[in-house]
XYZ file of C-alpha atoms in Angstrom:
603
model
C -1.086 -18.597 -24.077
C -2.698 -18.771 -27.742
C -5.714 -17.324 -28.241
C -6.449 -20.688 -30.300
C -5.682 -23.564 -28.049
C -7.871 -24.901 -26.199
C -6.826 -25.431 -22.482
C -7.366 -26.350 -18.694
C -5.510 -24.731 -16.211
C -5.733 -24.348 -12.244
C -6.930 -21.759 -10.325
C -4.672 -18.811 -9.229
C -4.695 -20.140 -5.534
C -6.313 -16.789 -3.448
C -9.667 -17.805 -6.760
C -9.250 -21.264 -5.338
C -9.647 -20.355 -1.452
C -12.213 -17.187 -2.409
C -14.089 -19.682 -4.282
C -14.405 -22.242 -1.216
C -15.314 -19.028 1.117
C -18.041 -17.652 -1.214
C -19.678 -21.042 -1.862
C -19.787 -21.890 1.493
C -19.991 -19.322 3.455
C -22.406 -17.108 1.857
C -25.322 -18.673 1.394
C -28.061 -16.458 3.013
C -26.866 -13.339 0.201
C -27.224 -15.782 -2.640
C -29.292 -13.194 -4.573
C -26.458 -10.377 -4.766
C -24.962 -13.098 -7.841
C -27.591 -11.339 -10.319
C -26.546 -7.699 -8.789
C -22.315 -8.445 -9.233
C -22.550 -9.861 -13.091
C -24.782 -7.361 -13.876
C -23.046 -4.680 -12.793
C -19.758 -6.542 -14.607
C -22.217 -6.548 -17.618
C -22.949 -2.605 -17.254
C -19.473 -1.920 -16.825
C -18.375 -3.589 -20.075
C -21.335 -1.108 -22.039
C -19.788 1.856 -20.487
C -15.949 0.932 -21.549
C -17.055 0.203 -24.819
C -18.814 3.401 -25.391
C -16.460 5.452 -24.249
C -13.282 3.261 -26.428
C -15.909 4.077 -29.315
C -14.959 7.970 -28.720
C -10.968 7.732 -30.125
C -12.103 4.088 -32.138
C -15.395 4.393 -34.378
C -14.680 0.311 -35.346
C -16.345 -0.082 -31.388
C -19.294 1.613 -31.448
C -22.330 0.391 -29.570
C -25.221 -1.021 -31.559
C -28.367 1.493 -30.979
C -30.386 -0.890 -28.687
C -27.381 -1.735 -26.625
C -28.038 -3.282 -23.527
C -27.981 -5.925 -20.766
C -30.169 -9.278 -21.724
C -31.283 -11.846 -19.110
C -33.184 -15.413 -20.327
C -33.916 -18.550 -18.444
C -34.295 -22.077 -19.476
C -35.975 -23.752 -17.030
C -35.722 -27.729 -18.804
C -32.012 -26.398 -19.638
C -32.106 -24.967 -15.932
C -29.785 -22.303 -17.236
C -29.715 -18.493 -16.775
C -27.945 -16.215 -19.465
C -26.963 -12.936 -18.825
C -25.898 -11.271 -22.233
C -24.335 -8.170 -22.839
C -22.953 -5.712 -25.856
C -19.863 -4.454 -24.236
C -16.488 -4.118 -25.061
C -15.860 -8.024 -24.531
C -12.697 -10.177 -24.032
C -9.839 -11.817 -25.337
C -8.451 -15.023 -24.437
C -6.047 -13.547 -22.537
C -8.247 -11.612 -20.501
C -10.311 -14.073 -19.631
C -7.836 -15.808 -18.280
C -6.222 -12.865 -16.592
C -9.609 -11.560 -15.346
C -11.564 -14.621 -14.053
C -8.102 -17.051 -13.139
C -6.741 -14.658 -10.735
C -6.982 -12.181 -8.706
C -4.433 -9.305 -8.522
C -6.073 -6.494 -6.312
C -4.795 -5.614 -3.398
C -6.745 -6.596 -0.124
C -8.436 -9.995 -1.532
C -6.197 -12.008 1.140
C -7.147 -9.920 3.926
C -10.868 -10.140 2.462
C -10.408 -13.712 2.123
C -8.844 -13.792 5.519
C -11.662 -12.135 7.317
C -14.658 -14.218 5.903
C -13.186 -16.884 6.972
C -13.418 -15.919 10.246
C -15.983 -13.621 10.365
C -19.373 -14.987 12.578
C -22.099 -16.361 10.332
C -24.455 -13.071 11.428
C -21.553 -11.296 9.958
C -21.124 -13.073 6.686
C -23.432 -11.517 4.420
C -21.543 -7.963 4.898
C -18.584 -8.910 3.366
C -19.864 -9.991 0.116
C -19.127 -7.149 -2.983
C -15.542 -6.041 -1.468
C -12.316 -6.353 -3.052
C -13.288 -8.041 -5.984
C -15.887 -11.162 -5.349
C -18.105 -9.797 -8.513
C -17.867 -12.502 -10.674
C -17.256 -15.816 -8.486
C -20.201 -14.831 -6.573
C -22.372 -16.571 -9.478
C -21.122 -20.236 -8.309
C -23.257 -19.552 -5.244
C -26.505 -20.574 -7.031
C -24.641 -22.736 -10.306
C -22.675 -25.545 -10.123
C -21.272 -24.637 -13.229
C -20.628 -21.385 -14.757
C -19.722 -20.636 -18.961
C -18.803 -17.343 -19.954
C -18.824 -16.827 -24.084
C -16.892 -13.422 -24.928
C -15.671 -11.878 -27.570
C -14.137 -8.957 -27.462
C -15.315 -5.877 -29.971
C -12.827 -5.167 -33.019
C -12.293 -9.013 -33.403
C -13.839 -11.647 -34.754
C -12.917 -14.840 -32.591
C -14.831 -15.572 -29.436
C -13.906 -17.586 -26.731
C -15.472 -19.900 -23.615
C -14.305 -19.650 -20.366
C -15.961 -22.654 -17.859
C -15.231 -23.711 -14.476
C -17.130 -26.145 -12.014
C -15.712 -23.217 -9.441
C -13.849 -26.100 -8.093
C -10.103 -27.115 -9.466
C -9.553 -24.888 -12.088
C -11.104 -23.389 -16.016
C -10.969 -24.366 -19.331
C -10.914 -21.779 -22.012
C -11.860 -23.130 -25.802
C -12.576 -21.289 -29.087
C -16.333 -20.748 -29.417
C -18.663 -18.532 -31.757
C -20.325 -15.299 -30.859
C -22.114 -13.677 -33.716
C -21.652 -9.994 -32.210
C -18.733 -7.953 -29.900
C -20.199 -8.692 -25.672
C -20.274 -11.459 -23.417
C -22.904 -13.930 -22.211
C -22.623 -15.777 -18.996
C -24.030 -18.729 -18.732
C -25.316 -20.476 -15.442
C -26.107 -23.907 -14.927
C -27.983 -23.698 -11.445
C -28.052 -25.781 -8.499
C -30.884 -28.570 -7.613
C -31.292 -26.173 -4.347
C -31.632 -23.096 -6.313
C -35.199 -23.303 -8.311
C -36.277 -19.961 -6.915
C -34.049 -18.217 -9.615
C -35.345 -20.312 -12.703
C -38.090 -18.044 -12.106
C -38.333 -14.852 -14.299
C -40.497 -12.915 -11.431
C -38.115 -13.403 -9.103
C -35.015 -12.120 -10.913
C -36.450 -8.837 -11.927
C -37.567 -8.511 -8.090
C -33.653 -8.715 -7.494
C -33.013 -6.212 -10.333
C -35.537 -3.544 -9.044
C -34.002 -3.867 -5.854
C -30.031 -4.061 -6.238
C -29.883 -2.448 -10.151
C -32.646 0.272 -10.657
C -30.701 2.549 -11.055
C -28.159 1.491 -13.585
C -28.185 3.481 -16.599
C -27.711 0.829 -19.295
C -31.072 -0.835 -19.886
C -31.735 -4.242 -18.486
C -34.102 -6.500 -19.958
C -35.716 -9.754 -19.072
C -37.308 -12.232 -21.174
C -41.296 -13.433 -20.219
C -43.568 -14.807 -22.563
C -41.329 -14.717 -25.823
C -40.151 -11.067 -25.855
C -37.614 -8.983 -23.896
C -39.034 -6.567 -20.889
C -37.782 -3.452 -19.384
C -36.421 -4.570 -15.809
C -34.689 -1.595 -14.424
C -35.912 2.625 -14.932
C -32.276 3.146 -15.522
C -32.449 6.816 -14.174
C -29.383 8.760 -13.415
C -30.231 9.424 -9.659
C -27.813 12.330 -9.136
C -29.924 13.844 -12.147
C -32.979 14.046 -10.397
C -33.977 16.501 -7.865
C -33.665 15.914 -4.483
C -37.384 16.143 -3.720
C -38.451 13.176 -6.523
C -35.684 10.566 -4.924
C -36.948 8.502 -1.536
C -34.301 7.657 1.304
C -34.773 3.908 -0.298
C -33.800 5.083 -4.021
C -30.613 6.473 -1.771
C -30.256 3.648 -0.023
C -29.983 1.144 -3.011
C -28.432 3.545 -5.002
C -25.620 3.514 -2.347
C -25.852 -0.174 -1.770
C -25.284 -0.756 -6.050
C -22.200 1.859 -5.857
C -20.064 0.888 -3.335
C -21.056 -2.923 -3.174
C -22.455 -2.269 0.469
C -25.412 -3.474 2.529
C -25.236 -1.020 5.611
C -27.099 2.514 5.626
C -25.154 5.671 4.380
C -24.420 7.506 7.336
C -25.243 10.806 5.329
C -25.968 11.810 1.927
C -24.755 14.493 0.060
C -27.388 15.817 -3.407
C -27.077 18.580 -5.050
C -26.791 20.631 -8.480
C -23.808 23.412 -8.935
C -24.879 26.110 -11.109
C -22.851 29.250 -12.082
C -19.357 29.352 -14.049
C -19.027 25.545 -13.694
C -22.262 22.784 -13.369
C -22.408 19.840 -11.860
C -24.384 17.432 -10.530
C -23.041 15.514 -7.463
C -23.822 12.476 -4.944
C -21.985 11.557 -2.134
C -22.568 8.876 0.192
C -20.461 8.614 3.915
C -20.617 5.043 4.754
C -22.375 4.069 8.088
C -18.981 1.788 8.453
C -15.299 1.795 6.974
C -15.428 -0.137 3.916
C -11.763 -0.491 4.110
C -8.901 -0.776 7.236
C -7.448 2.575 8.322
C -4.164 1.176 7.171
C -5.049 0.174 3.490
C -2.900 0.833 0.991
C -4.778 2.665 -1.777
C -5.183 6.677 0.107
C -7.200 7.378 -2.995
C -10.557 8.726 -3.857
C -12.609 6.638 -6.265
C -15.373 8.680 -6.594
C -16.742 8.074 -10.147
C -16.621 10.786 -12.940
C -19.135 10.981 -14.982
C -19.920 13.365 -18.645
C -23.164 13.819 -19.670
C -24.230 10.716 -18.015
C -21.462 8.534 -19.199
C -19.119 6.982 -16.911
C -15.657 8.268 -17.365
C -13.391 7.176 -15.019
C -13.290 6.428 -10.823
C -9.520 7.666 -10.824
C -9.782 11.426 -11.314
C -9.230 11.899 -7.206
C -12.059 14.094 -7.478
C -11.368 14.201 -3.449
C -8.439 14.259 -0.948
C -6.997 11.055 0.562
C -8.474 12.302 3.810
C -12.176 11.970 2.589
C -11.687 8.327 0.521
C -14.479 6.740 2.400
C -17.081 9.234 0.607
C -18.698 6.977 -2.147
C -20.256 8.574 -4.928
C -20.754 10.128 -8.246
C -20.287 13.844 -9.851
C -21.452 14.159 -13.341
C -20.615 17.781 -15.473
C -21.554 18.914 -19.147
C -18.229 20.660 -18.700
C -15.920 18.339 -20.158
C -15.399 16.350 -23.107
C -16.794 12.755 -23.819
C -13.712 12.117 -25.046
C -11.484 13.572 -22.132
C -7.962 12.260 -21.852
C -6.136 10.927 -18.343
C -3.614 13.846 -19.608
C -6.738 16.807 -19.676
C -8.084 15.211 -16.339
C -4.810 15.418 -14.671
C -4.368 19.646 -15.927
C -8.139 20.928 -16.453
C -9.052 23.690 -14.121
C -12.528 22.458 -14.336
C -11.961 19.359 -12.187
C -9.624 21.712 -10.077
C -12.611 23.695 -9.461
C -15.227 20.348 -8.966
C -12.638 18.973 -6.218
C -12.934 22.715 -4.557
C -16.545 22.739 -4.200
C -16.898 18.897 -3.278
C -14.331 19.360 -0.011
C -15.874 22.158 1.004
C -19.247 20.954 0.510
C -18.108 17.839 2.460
C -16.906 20.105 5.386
C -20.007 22.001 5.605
C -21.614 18.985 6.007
C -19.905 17.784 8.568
C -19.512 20.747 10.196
C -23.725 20.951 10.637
C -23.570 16.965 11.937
C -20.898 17.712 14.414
C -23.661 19.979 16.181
C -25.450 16.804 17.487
C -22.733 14.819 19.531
C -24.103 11.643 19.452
C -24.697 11.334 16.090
C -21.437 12.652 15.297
C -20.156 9.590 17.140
C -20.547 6.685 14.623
C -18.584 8.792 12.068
C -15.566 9.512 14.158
C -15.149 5.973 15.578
C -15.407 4.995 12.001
C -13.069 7.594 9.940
C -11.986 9.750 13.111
C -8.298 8.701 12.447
C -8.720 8.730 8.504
C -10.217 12.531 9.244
C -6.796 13.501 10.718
C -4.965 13.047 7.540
C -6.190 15.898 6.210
C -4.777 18.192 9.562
C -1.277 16.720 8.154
C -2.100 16.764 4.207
C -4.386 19.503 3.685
C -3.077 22.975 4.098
C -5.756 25.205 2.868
C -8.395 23.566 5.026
C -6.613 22.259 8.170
C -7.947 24.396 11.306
C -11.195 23.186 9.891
C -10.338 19.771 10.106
C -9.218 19.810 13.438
C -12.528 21.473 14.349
C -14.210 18.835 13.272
C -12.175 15.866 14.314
C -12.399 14.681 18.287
C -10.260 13.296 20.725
C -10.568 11.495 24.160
C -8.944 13.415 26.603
C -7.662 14.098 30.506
C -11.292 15.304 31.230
C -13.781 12.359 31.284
C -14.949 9.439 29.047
C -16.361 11.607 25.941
C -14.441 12.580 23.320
C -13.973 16.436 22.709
C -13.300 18.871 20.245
C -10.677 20.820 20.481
C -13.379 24.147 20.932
C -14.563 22.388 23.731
C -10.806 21.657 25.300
C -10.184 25.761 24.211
C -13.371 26.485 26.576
C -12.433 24.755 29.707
C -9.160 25.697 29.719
C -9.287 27.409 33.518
C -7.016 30.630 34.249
C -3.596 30.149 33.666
C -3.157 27.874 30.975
C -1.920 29.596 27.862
C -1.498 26.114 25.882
C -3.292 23.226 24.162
C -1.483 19.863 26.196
C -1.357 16.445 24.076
C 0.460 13.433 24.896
C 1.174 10.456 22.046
C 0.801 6.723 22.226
C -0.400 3.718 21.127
C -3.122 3.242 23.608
C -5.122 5.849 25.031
C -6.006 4.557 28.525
C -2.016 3.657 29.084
C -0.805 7.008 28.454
C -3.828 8.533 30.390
C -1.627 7.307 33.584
C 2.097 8.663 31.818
C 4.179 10.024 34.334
C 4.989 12.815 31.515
C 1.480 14.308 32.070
C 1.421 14.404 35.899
C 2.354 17.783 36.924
C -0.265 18.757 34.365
C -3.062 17.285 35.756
C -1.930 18.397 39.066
C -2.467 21.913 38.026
C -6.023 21.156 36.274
C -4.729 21.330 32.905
C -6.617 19.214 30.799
C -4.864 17.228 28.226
C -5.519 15.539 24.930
C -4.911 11.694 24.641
C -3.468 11.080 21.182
C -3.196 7.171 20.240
C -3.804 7.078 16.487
C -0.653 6.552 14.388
C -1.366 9.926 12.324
C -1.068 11.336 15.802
C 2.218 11.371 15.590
C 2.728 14.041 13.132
C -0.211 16.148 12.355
C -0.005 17.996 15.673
C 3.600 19.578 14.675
C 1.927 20.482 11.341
C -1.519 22.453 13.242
C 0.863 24.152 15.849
C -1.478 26.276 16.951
C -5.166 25.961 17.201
C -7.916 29.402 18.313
C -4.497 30.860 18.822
C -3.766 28.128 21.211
C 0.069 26.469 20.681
C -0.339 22.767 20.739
C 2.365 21.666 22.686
C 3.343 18.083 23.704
C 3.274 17.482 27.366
C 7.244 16.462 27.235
C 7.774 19.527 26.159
C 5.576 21.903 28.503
C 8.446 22.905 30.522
C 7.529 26.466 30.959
C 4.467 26.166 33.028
C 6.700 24.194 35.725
C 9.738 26.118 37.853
C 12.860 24.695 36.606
C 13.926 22.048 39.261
C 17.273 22.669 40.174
C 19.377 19.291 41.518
C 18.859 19.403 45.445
C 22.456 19.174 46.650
C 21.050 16.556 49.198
C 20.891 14.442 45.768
C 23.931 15.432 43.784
C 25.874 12.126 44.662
C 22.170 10.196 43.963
C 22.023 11.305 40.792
C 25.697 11.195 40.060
C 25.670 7.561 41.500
C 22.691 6.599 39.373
C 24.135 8.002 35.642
C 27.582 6.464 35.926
C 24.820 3.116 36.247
C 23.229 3.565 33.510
C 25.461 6.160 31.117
C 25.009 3.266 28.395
C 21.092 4.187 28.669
C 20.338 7.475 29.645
C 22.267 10.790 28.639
C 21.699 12.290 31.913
C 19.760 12.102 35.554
C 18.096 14.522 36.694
C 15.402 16.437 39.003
C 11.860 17.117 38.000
C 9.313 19.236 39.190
C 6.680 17.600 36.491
C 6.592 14.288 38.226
C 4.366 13.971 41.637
C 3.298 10.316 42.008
C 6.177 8.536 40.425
C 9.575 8.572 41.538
C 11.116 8.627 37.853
C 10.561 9.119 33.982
C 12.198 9.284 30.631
C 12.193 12.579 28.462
C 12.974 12.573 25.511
C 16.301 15.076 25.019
C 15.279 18.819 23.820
C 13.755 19.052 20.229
C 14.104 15.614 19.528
C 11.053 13.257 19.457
C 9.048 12.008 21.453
C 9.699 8.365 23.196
C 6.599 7.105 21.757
C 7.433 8.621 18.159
C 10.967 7.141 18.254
C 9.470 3.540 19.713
C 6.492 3.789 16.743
C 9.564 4.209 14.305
C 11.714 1.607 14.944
C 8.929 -0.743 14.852
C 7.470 0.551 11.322
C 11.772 -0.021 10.352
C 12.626 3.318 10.297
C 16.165 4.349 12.042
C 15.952 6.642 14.798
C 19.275 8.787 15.368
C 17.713 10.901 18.678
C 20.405 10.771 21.579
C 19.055 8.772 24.816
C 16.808 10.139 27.361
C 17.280 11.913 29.767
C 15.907 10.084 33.284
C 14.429 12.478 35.720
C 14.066 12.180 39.592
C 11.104 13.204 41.861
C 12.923 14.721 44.705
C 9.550 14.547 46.808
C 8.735 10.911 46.199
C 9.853 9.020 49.120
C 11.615 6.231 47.166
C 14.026 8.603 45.969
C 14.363 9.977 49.658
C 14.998 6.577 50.971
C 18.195 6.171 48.617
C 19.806 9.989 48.769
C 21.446 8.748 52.786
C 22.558 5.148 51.029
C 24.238 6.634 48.186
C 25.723 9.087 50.490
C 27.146 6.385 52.676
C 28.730 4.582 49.566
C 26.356 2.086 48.890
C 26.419 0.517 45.243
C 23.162 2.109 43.094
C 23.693 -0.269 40.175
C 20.554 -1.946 41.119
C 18.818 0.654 42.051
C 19.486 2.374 39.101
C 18.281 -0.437 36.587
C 15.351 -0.798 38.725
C 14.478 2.949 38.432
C 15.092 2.578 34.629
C 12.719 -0.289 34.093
C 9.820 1.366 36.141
C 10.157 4.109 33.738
C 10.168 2.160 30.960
C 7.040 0.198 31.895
C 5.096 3.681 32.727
C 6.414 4.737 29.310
C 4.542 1.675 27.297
C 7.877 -0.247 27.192
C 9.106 -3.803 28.317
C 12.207 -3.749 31.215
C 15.648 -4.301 29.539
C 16.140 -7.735 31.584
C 12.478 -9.189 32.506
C 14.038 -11.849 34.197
C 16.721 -9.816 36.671
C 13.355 -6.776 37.134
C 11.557 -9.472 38.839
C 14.569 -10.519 40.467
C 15.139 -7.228 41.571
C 11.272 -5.983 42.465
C 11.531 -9.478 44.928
C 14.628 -8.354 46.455
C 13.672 -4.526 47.090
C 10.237 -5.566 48.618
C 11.705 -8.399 50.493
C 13.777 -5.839 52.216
């Protein structure tokens, strides 16, 4: 598109339906619009200042900052900033679409989220800007970016599309304009906007002003909090603080302040979230805890933590590096090497000293229990620390339990951690696979996150306990030789089902079913192999074996027929579908099961 022309052109069409959402579905948060542009406003400052390090031709003017004037007989609002400005092109790239990942899922879940639930969403993936057409029926933005001399106007009604047109800014920044609703007088007042800015934007560093009476006021103390000492900074100051970083409205569930001193300084907060700000399953593993140098925001991408602790929110500010540091130095300084080192362990002490008080551990591990895990799987140097801290439900009541716990009630006899894998905890609480292990009073561990899967290979051994699946806890049971009242049974019942099963045979793990499936030795387990063929992943692992409960009096009741001749092929499938059910799986033929189940009770 030229930079000159002036043009209209539709909405990208996830701007069209966010648009609809946020207009009509947000209306009890309509103040957070003054919070979103001027944190978009603040933002611009700091990318300008720190493009002015490597590019003199950008440098801030000395009284830099964020400007906010109403008109009441215009009944406009103008929020003006110096920043680094924008192009043409970016405004049409920035406010006509919307290319991070998660908006349709955002979009998806306002839409049907409950109205109580509404005003939660607001300040994920993204909203920022659109959130102004809440209280304007029109919005302008007038930009020009710094280094150039042409600015253009970006408007929208917020309804079927923009129009971007040359237009004339005398100075590098943006101002956005509003044009407010007939319903939305209250903000056409200058009191009540800088009420809004002391609560959502005290603490942003650039300095907000409002204009009263002719002249420009301070509106915010624009204090770095992280700065200050512990002891001068109120649970509210948190609590906002929090709220302005990670566009939330909910309570940290802990915060983290404090001040490294010695062969490296920092100064570092961290906010847990009282509630996942993202699904387990997103995308982006990545820390975006910000970076900041002497104050000045740097960057949010220096993964200044692990994957495994991306819900932290926060900020960690050093004299240590550079103003101007490079994403090459960031990537190969041992400075931030050392930073991430004392942040995860930091984190871990913390956690370990909340894990003391069960219930309030609770929240956090129904939250980011599964997200925790990772790091047993990713995170060699701290992993038996992890799993200390992460819980599970288990074999031995409704609570979840630590694995120190499990360790201590482990009763005489039982050399081994027991776990058991699948997609839904309460199912696999009744697996035949863990039978003879509850028989004996071995607890075991009810596994039925996806990470699951894989990080208990990777622990292997826990207080010098082997975790070992329950499948695979053969050597705790005698080895259950084929009775030779069942050797034509079993013989009967492969030759069935040899395009299923690799082999048939007896059990001494099973005592209330009269079958299961094992997986075959050292392959995966069942659940493993069903988890990935459904996530498209080939699985090459031979069939299963089935095994027989000698004792169970269904498998009595067929050793004399299949003596006398009689024809097991329906037995067989029938055996092989009740397995399959108890193992989380649908029969191979629904339709001849029930046929079958009707028949065999019938008589």
């Amino acid at each position: 598109m030229s930079s000159t022309t002036d043009t209209t052109r539709p909405f990208d069409a996830e701007v069209g339906r966010l648009l609809d959402l946020v207009v009509h579905s947000l209306y009890s948060e309509r103040e957070i619009f003054l919070r979103e542009l001027v944190a978009n406003a603040a933002d611009a400052i700091d990318r300008r200042r720190f493009l002015a390090l490597s590019d003199e031709s950008l440098a801030l003017p000395e009284d830099a900052s964020i400007r906010i004037s109403v008109d009441k007989a215009a009944r406009t609002i103008t929020i003006a900033d110096d920043g680094i400005g924008m192009t043409a092109e970016d405004l049409a790239s920035h406010l006509g679409t919307i290319a991070r990942s998660g908006t349709r899922a955002f979009t998806e879940t306002l839409a049907d989220a409950k109205p109580e639930e509404r005003p939660s969403l607001i300040g994920q993936f993204g909203v920022g800007f659109y959130s102004a057409f809440m209280v304007a029926d029109t919005v302008e933005m007038i930009s020009r970016r710094a280094g150039t001399e042409i600015a253009h106007k970006w408007s929208s009604d917020g309804r079927g599309g923009y129009r971007i047109s040359e237009a004339t800014r005398e100075t590098p920044g943006s101002d956005v304009v509003l044009h407010i609703k007939a319903d939305a007088d209250e903000y056409l007042e200058p009191v009540r906007l800088e009420t809004i800015l002391r609560k959502w934007a005290d603490h942003i560093s650039v300095p907000i002003k409002i204009e009263r009476d002719g002249s420009f006021q301070a509106a915010n103390e624009g204090t770095a909090l992280w700065r200050k000492r512990k002891s001068d900074v109120s649970e509210q100051d948190y609590t906002e603080f929090y709220r302005h970083l990670g566009h939330m409205f909910d309570q940290p569930w802990a915060t983290i302040h404090w001040s490294a001193e010695g062969s490296i300084a920092f100064s570092a907060l961290l906010f847990i979230p009282g509630r996942s700000p993202f699904p387990v399953t997103e995308d982006d593993r990545e820390s975006h805890v910000r970076l900041h140098v002497r104050r000045m925001f740097i960057t949010d991408d220096a993964k200044l933590l692990p994957g495994w602790l991306r819900f932290i929110e926060g900020v960690v500010d050093t004299e240590d590096l550079p103003l101007n540091v490079s994403r090459e130095m960031l990537q190969a300084t041992p400075v931030l090497a050392r930073i991430r080192k004392a942040l995860v362990n930091r984190v871990i002490t913390e956690l370990k000293t909340r894990a003391k008080d069960a219930e309030a551990y609770k929240p956090f591990i129904e939250q980011f229990g599964p997200v925790l895990k990772e790091g047993i799987y990713d995170d060699s140097e701290h992993r038996t620390e992890i799993a200390g801290l992460a819980r599970f439900r288990s074999t031995h009541g409704d609570e979840l339990t630590s694995l120190d716990e499990y360790v201590a009630r482990m009763p005489e006899g039982q050399k081994d951690i027991y776990y058991i894998t699948g997609e839904d905890a309460e199912r696999i609480r009744t697996s035949p696979q863990i039978e003879g292990l509850r028989a004996k009073g071995f607890e075991v561990l009810l596994l039925s996150d996806q990470i699951d899967f894989f990080w208990p290979e990777r622990l292997a051994t826990y207080a010098e306990k082997k975790l070992v699946h329950a499948g695979a806890a053969n050597d705790v049971f005698e080895t259950a030789a084929m009775p030779a009242a069942m050797s034509t049974l079993a013989a009967a019942l492969k030759s069935a089902l040899s395009e299923q099963v690799s082999d048939v045979v007896a059990s001494s793990r099973l005592t209330d079913s009269p079958a299961a499936l094992a997986a075959a030795g050292g392959q995966p387990d069942l659940a493993l192999q069903r988890l990935m063929r459904r996530a498209g992943r080939q699985s090459y692992a031979p069939k299963p074996a089935l095994e027989l409960n000698p004792s169970h009096k269904l498998i009595e009741s067929l050793i004399p027929r299949a003596d006398a001749g009689e024809d097991m092929t329906d037995w067989a499938a029938l055996l092989l579908d009740l397995a399959r059910i108890q193992d989380g799986e649908a029969p191979i033929d629904p339709a001849r099961f029930a046929r079958l189940v009707a028949e065999k009770v019938a008589g």
